Short mmCIF file of C-alpha atoms and ligand atoms in Angstrom, two decimals:
data_model
loop_
_atom_site.label_atom_id
_atom_site.label_comp_id
_atom_site.label_asym_id
_atom_site.label_seq_id
_atom_site.Cartn_x
_atom_site.Cartn_y
_atom_site.Cartn_z
CA MET A 149 157.12 79.14 162.52
CA ILE A 150 156.06 75.64 163.51
CA PRO A 151 158.32 72.98 161.91
CA LYS A 152 156.88 70.08 159.89
CA ILE A 153 155.00 67.60 162.06
CA LEU A 154 155.03 63.93 161.04
CA GLU A 155 152.35 61.44 162.10
CA LYS A 156 152.96 57.89 163.33
CA GLU A 157 156.76 58.06 163.19
CA ILE A 158 158.12 54.69 164.38
CA MET A 159 160.30 55.17 167.47
CA ALA A 160 162.34 51.98 166.84
CA ARG A 161 164.08 54.06 164.12
CA HIS A 162 165.27 56.49 166.79
CA THR A 163 166.41 54.16 169.59
CA THR A 164 169.56 52.05 169.88
CA LEU A 165 167.48 49.16 171.32
CA ARG A 166 165.56 49.29 167.99
CA VAL A 167 162.19 48.92 169.69
CA GLY A 168 159.31 51.32 170.21
CA GLY A 169 156.00 51.86 168.40
CA PRO A 170 154.73 55.03 166.69
CA ALA A 171 154.67 58.51 168.16
CA ASP A 172 151.31 60.14 167.47
CA PHE A 173 153.21 63.22 166.25
CA PHE A 174 156.93 63.90 165.73
CA ALA A 175 158.90 67.06 164.91
CA GLU A 176 162.52 68.21 164.66
CA PRO A 177 162.82 71.96 165.36
CA ASN A 178 166.03 73.73 164.34
CA THR A 179 165.87 76.99 166.32
CA ALA A 180 164.81 78.06 169.81
CA GLU A 181 161.96 80.04 168.17
CA GLU A 182 160.68 76.95 166.31
CA LEU A 183 160.95 74.94 169.50
CA SER A 184 159.06 77.57 171.45
CA GLU A 185 156.29 77.79 168.80
CA LEU A 186 156.04 74.01 168.72
CA VAL A 187 155.56 73.62 172.47
CA LYS A 188 152.99 76.44 172.52
CA TYR A 189 151.09 74.66 169.73
CA ALA A 190 151.25 71.35 171.65
CA ALA A 191 149.94 73.10 174.79
CA SER A 192 147.08 74.69 172.84
CA GLU A 193 146.12 71.21 171.52
CA ASN A 194 146.56 69.57 174.98
CA MET A 195 149.21 67.21 173.56
CA PRO A 196 151.60 65.55 176.02
CA LEU A 197 155.27 66.19 175.13
CA THR A 198 158.19 63.76 175.07
CA ILE A 199 161.78 64.74 174.28
CA LEU A 200 164.13 62.39 172.47
CA GLY A 201 167.91 62.72 172.41
CA GLY A 202 169.97 60.08 170.64
CA GLY A 203 167.60 57.39 171.96
CA THR A 204 170.55 55.53 173.52
CA ASN A 205 169.04 55.19 176.99
CA LEU A 206 165.38 54.61 176.17
CA LEU A 207 162.99 51.68 176.28
CA VAL A 208 159.97 52.88 174.32
CA ALA A 209 156.71 50.92 174.57
CA ASP A 210 155.50 48.83 171.61
CA GLU A 211 152.25 50.82 171.82
CA GLY A 212 154.23 53.97 171.00
CA ILE A 213 154.06 57.43 172.54
CA GLU A 214 151.03 59.61 173.07
CA GLY A 215 151.15 63.21 171.86
CA LEU A 216 154.13 65.02 170.35
CA VAL A 217 157.71 63.73 170.37
CA ILE A 218 160.38 66.38 169.84
CA LYS A 219 163.91 65.61 168.69
CA LEU A 220 166.32 68.55 168.34
CA GLY A 221 167.33 69.05 164.71
CA GLU A 222 170.63 70.02 163.01
CA GLY A 223 170.23 73.62 164.17
CA PHE A 224 170.92 72.46 167.73
CA THR A 225 174.27 70.80 166.96
CA LYS A 226 176.49 73.90 166.76
CA ILE A 227 179.61 74.01 168.93
CA SER A 228 181.80 77.06 169.66
CA VAL A 229 184.77 77.58 171.94
CA SER A 230 186.06 80.74 173.62
CA GLY A 231 188.97 80.39 176.07
CA THR A 232 188.04 77.56 178.43
CA THR A 233 184.32 77.87 177.71
CA LEU A 234 182.58 75.57 175.22
CA THR A 235 179.02 76.39 174.15
CA ALA A 236 177.02 73.72 172.31
CA GLY A 237 173.51 72.95 171.16
CA CYS A 238 171.96 70.12 173.16
CA GLY A 239 171.38 68.09 169.99
CA ALA A 240 175.15 67.81 169.38
CA SER A 241 176.60 64.36 169.92
CA MET A 242 178.73 63.95 173.06
CA ALA A 243 181.54 62.52 170.90
CA GLU A 244 181.61 65.68 168.74
CA VAL A 245 181.51 67.93 171.81
CA ALA A 246 184.43 66.09 173.46
CA ASP A 247 186.44 65.99 170.21
CA ALA A 248 185.90 69.75 169.73
CA ALA A 249 187.17 70.31 173.27
CA ALA A 250 190.29 68.24 172.54
CA ARG A 251 190.94 70.15 169.29
CA ASN A 252 190.90 73.35 171.34
CA ASN A 253 193.29 71.94 173.98
CA LEU A 254 190.57 71.56 176.59
CA GLY A 255 190.03 68.66 178.98
CA GLY A 256 187.24 67.71 181.37
CA LEU A 257 185.09 65.56 179.08
CA GLN A 258 187.20 62.38 179.07
CA GLY A 259 184.38 60.60 180.98
CA ALA A 260 181.14 61.81 179.37
CA GLY A 261 182.80 62.28 175.97
CA THR A 262 182.87 58.53 175.37
CA VAL A 263 179.18 58.00 176.13
CA PRO A 264 176.84 57.53 173.12
CA GLY A 265 174.02 60.03 172.60
CA THR A 266 173.55 63.80 172.67
CA LEU A 267 174.69 66.54 175.02
CA GLY A 268 171.06 67.13 176.12
CA GLY A 269 170.50 63.47 176.94
CA ALA A 270 173.83 63.31 178.77
CA ILE A 271 172.89 66.30 180.95
CA VAL A 272 169.47 64.83 181.82
CA MET A 273 171.14 61.50 182.73
CA ASN A 274 174.28 63.11 184.22
CA ALA A 275 176.05 60.56 182.05
CA GLY A 276 179.69 59.63 182.40
CA THR A 277 182.19 57.05 183.53
CA HIS A 278 184.59 56.65 186.46
CA GLU A 279 186.60 59.40 184.66
CA GLY A 280 183.83 61.91 185.41
CA ASN A 281 180.23 62.88 184.70
CA ILE A 282 178.96 65.64 182.41
CA GLY A 283 177.33 67.53 185.31
CA ALA A 284 180.71 68.60 186.67
CA ALA A 285 181.44 70.53 183.46
CA VAL A 286 178.06 72.27 183.07
CA ARG A 287 178.30 75.95 183.99
CA SER A 288 174.87 76.99 182.74
CA LEU A 289 172.00 75.87 180.54
CA ARG A 290 169.40 77.47 178.32
CA ALA A 291 166.10 75.62 178.19
CA VAL A 292 162.71 76.16 176.61
CA LYS A 293 159.92 75.40 179.05
CA THR A 294 156.81 73.57 177.94
CA ASP A 295 154.87 76.87 178.11
CA GLY A 296 157.27 78.28 175.48
CA THR A 297 159.29 80.55 177.78
CA VAL A 298 163.09 80.51 177.64
CA VAL A 299 164.99 80.15 180.92
CA ASP A 300 168.66 80.13 181.93
CA LEU A 301 169.79 77.85 184.74
CA THR A 302 173.03 77.79 186.73
CA HIS A 303 174.96 74.59 187.54
CA GLU A 304 173.50 74.61 191.05
CA GLU A 305 169.96 74.77 189.66
CA CYS A 306 170.44 71.56 187.63
CA GLY A 307 170.45 69.26 190.71
CA PHE A 308 173.09 66.80 189.47
CA THR A 309 173.59 63.56 191.42
CA TYR A 310 174.78 60.09 190.28
CA ARG A 311 173.12 59.39 186.85
CA ASN A 312 170.44 61.88 187.80
CA SER A 313 169.45 65.52 187.47
CA ARG A 314 166.51 67.76 188.18
CA PHE A 315 165.34 67.18 184.58
CA GLN A 316 164.40 63.55 185.24
CA ARG A 317 161.87 64.70 187.85
CA GLU A 318 160.72 67.96 186.24
CA LYS A 319 159.74 67.18 182.66
CA ASP A 320 158.86 70.75 181.67
CA PHE A 321 162.40 71.71 180.54
CA ILE A 322 163.64 71.13 177.00
CA LEU A 323 167.38 71.63 177.10
CA ALA A 324 168.48 73.73 174.12
CA GLU A 325 172.04 74.92 174.74
CA ALA A 326 174.72 74.34 177.38
CA VAL A 327 177.79 76.28 178.45
CA LEU A 328 180.58 73.97 179.65
CA GLU A 329 183.52 75.18 181.74
CA LEU A 330 186.58 73.12 180.80
CA GLU A 331 190.25 73.11 181.76
CA PRO A 332 193.35 73.86 179.66
CA ALA A 333 195.03 70.59 178.64
CA ASP A 334 197.25 68.97 176.03
CA GLY A 335 194.69 68.36 173.25
CA LYS A 336 196.59 65.41 171.75
CA ALA A 337 196.69 63.63 175.13
CA VAL A 338 192.99 64.34 175.71
CA TYR A 339 192.10 62.94 172.28
CA GLU A 340 194.24 59.84 172.86
CA SER A 341 192.55 59.24 176.21
CA LEU A 342 189.09 59.53 174.59
CA GLU A 343 190.11 57.12 171.83
CA ALA A 344 191.57 54.63 174.33
CA VAL A 345 188.25 54.47 176.21
CA ARG A 346 186.28 54.18 172.94
CA ARG A 347 188.57 51.31 171.88
CA HIS A 348 188.14 49.65 175.28
CA ARG A 349 184.36 49.90 174.90
CA ARG A 350 184.49 48.28 171.45
CA GLU A 351 186.63 45.46 172.86
CA THR A 352 184.71 44.82 176.09
CA GLN A 353 181.08 45.73 175.47
CA PRO A 354 178.62 43.55 173.59
CA VAL A 355 177.93 44.50 169.99
CA GLY A 356 174.28 44.73 168.95
CA PHE A 357 171.08 46.53 169.86
CA SER A 358 171.32 47.81 173.45
CA ALA A 359 170.82 50.84 175.64
CA GLY A 360 174.05 50.35 177.58
CA CYS A 361 173.61 49.47 181.25
CA PHE A 362 170.00 48.76 182.12
CA PHE A 363 170.37 49.29 185.88
CA LYS A 364 172.23 51.82 188.03
CA ASN A 365 175.27 50.74 189.98
CA ARG A 366 174.98 50.94 193.76
CA GLU A 367 177.75 52.55 195.80
CA HIS A 368 180.65 50.06 195.78
CA MET A 369 178.42 47.48 194.06
CA SER A 370 178.38 47.00 190.31
CA ALA A 371 174.90 46.11 189.06
CA GLY A 372 176.48 43.96 186.33
CA ARG A 373 178.37 41.93 188.91
CA MET A 374 175.28 41.41 191.06
CA ILE A 375 173.29 40.28 188.00
CA ASP A 376 176.12 37.93 186.96
CA GLU A 377 176.50 36.47 190.48
CA SER A 378 172.73 35.93 190.63
CA GLY A 379 173.04 33.64 187.59
CA CYS A 380 171.17 35.82 185.08
CA LYS A 381 173.67 35.72 182.20
CA GLY A 382 172.04 34.14 179.15
CA MET A 383 168.45 34.54 180.47
CA ARG A 384 165.97 35.19 177.63
CA VAL A 385 162.44 36.40 177.01
CA GLY A 386 161.47 36.24 173.32
CA GLY A 387 164.15 38.15 171.40
CA ALA A 388 165.58 39.79 174.55
CA TYR A 389 168.59 38.32 176.34
CA VAL A 390 171.08 39.14 179.08
CA SER A 391 174.52 39.54 177.48
CA ASP A 392 177.16 36.92 178.27
CA ILE A 393 179.82 39.60 177.94
CA HIS A 394 178.34 42.24 180.29
CA ALA A 395 175.42 41.13 182.48
CA ASN A 396 174.02 44.68 182.85
CA PHE A 397 173.40 44.83 179.08
CA ILE A 398 169.94 43.56 178.16
CA MET A 399 170.04 43.12 174.41
CA ASN A 400 167.65 42.85 171.48
CA ASP A 401 168.65 40.05 169.07
CA GLY A 402 166.78 41.93 166.34
CA THR A 403 163.41 40.27 166.95
CA ALA A 404 162.58 41.51 170.46
CA ALA A 405 159.53 43.56 171.31
CA ALA A 406 159.85 46.27 173.97
CA ARG A 407 157.62 44.08 176.16
CA ASP A 408 160.20 41.21 175.95
CA LEU A 409 162.96 43.56 177.12
CA TYR A 410 160.82 44.86 179.98
CA GLU A 411 159.72 41.40 181.10
CA LEU A 412 163.32 40.17 181.05
CA ALA A 413 164.47 43.24 183.01
CA GLU A 414 161.80 42.56 185.63
CA LYS A 415 162.88 38.90 185.81
CA VAL A 416 166.48 40.06 186.41
CA ARG A 417 165.31 42.46 189.13
CA GLU A 418 163.33 39.70 190.88
CA THR A 419 166.29 37.30 190.71
CA VAL A 420 168.76 39.85 192.13
CA LYS A 421 166.27 40.70 194.89
CA LYS A 422 166.01 37.01 195.78
CA GLU A 423 169.74 36.26 195.56
CA LYS A 424 171.25 39.51 196.90
CA ASN A 425 168.33 41.25 198.61
CA VAL A 426 169.03 44.34 196.47
CA ASP A 427 166.40 46.37 194.60
CA LEU A 428 167.96 47.28 191.26
CA GLU A 429 166.96 50.71 189.98
CA TYR A 430 166.42 51.29 186.26
CA GLU A 431 169.00 53.49 184.54
CA VAL A 432 167.22 53.07 181.19
CA ARG A 433 164.20 55.40 180.89
CA LEU A 434 160.87 53.70 180.16
CA ILE A 435 158.72 55.98 178.04
CA GLY A 436 155.50 55.73 176.08
CA ARG A 437 152.22 53.85 176.55
CA TRP A 438 153.27 51.14 179.01
CA THR A 439 150.26 49.17 180.19
CA LYS A 440 150.38 46.77 183.11
CA LYS A 441 149.86 43.10 182.09
C1 LIG B 717 176.52 50.96 174.11
C2 LIG B 717 176.11 51.98 175.17
C3 LIG B 717 176.98 52.33 176.17
C4 LIG B 717 176.62 53.27 177.15
N1 LIG B 717 177.52 53.62 178.12
C5 LIG B 717 177.19 54.55 179.04
C6 LIG B 717 178.15 54.97 180.03
O1 LIG B 717 179.29 54.52 180.06
N2 LIG B 717 177.77 55.92 180.93
C7 LIG B 717 176.53 56.47 180.91
O2 LIG B 717 176.24 57.37 181.74
N3 LIG B 717 175.58 56.10 179.99
C8 LIG B 717 175.89 55.16 179.06
N4 LIG B 717 174.97 54.77 178.12
C9 LIG B 717 173.59 55.30 178.20
C10 LIG B 717 173.33 56.56 177.33
O3 LIG B 717 174.27 56.62 176.29
C11 LIG B 717 173.38 57.86 178.16
O4 LIG B 717 172.41 57.85 179.16
C12 LIG B 717 173.19 59.09 177.26
O5 LIG B 717 173.63 60.22 177.94
C13 LIG B 717 171.75 59.31 176.79
O6 LIG B 717 171.77 60.34 175.81
P1 LIG B 717 170.70 60.40 174.64
O7 LIG B 717 170.93 61.65 173.88
O8 LIG B 717 170.70 59.17 173.85
O9 LIG B 717 169.35 60.54 175.46
P2 LIG B 717 167.99 59.69 175.30
O10 LIG B 717 168.28 58.26 175.61
O11 LIG B 717 167.34 59.98 174.01
O12 LIG B 717 167.14 60.34 176.47
C14 LIG B 717 167.50 60.17 177.83
C15 LIG B 717 166.58 61.06 178.69
O13 LIG B 717 166.90 62.42 178.44
C16 LIG B 717 165.74 63.14 177.98
N5 LIG B 717 166.25 64.12 177.01
C17 LIG B 717 167.11 63.89 175.97
N6 LIG B 717 167.43 65.04 175.36
C18 LIG B 717 166.77 66.04 176.03
C19 LIG B 717 166.68 67.45 175.90
N7 LIG B 717 167.35 68.12 174.94
N8 LIG B 717 165.90 68.14 176.76
C20 LIG B 717 165.21 67.49 177.75
N9 LIG B 717 165.24 66.16 177.92
C21 LIG B 717 166.01 65.45 177.08
C22 LIG B 717 164.82 62.09 177.39
O14 LIG B 717 163.47 62.51 177.45
C23 LIG B 717 165.08 60.92 178.34
O15 LIG B 717 164.36 61.05 179.55
C24 LIG B 717 175.31 53.85 177.11
C25 LIG B 717 174.42 53.51 176.07
C26 LIG B 717 174.82 52.60 175.09
C27 LIG B 717 173.86 52.27 173.98
#
């Protein structure tokens, strides 16, 4: 059965930057069958598809998103553990996945387990910290393709590299469920390590509407440091500003349009190019109806 489809759902409600105009259509399937029916329906209507995770790494255009936006519903948040294997729906939050691992005396998610957002979004982004990225733990994945077929992929077939995966290039996979291979560990110590990083984030990262780091780090070169050294801290466009606390955080003061955030990001890129001769690459994903000005 096709789940309920909403019209003109405002994407700012679904993104941590709190910007983004309406999606033409929006649905939250709860089973692989619903998901499969939904994508077949979208294909039959020639609707472009966009997949939303927790919206923690997205800059959605003010003009919204064409076609159908799919966000995995509650049915995709189940987590189960057997031995050292954890199986979870890709709509589960990374925090819940990592905490479930710790409760079952399993380690291996101390890096990605502190990153906001869902398991699906983390896999697409190969999210993580210096403690490790999610890709290293992924043994296999079940995805629904945009033609409605269900496929299983091995770790090798996911093409993980730094903050990247095959799924950023090939948009026809909707990640539904992942099998993670973890390692036996002292659960209490794992949980304490997760909490220590979460505390550190609260103490050192700016509070407000953000998408985390806007730009990717370069090998041995922190993007935040390059932005800071180029004198960008405090730069503003409309309601968008470069954080004084962490220069790679481009924030919304609550009044910014997506266009303000984009124009400020481009200004930062131009400044770093001029000062450091480095081309910063976006880590945040720009989606929706972006028109050139
Ligand atoms: C305060 C803050 C701190 C952050 N710190 C870090 C950090 O330390 N390390 C780090 O790596 N990131 C960090 N991030 C960025 C972000 O949290 C990660 O990139 C996260 O993994 C994105 O997950 P998400 O579910 O929100 O995905 P979204 O932002 O919703 O989507 C990201 C991409 O994945 C795609 N996608 C999402 N779900 C699926 C799915 N099921 N199937 C197919 N495609 C899908 C989307 O289409 C999009 O292209 C931070 C963000 C914030 C706000």
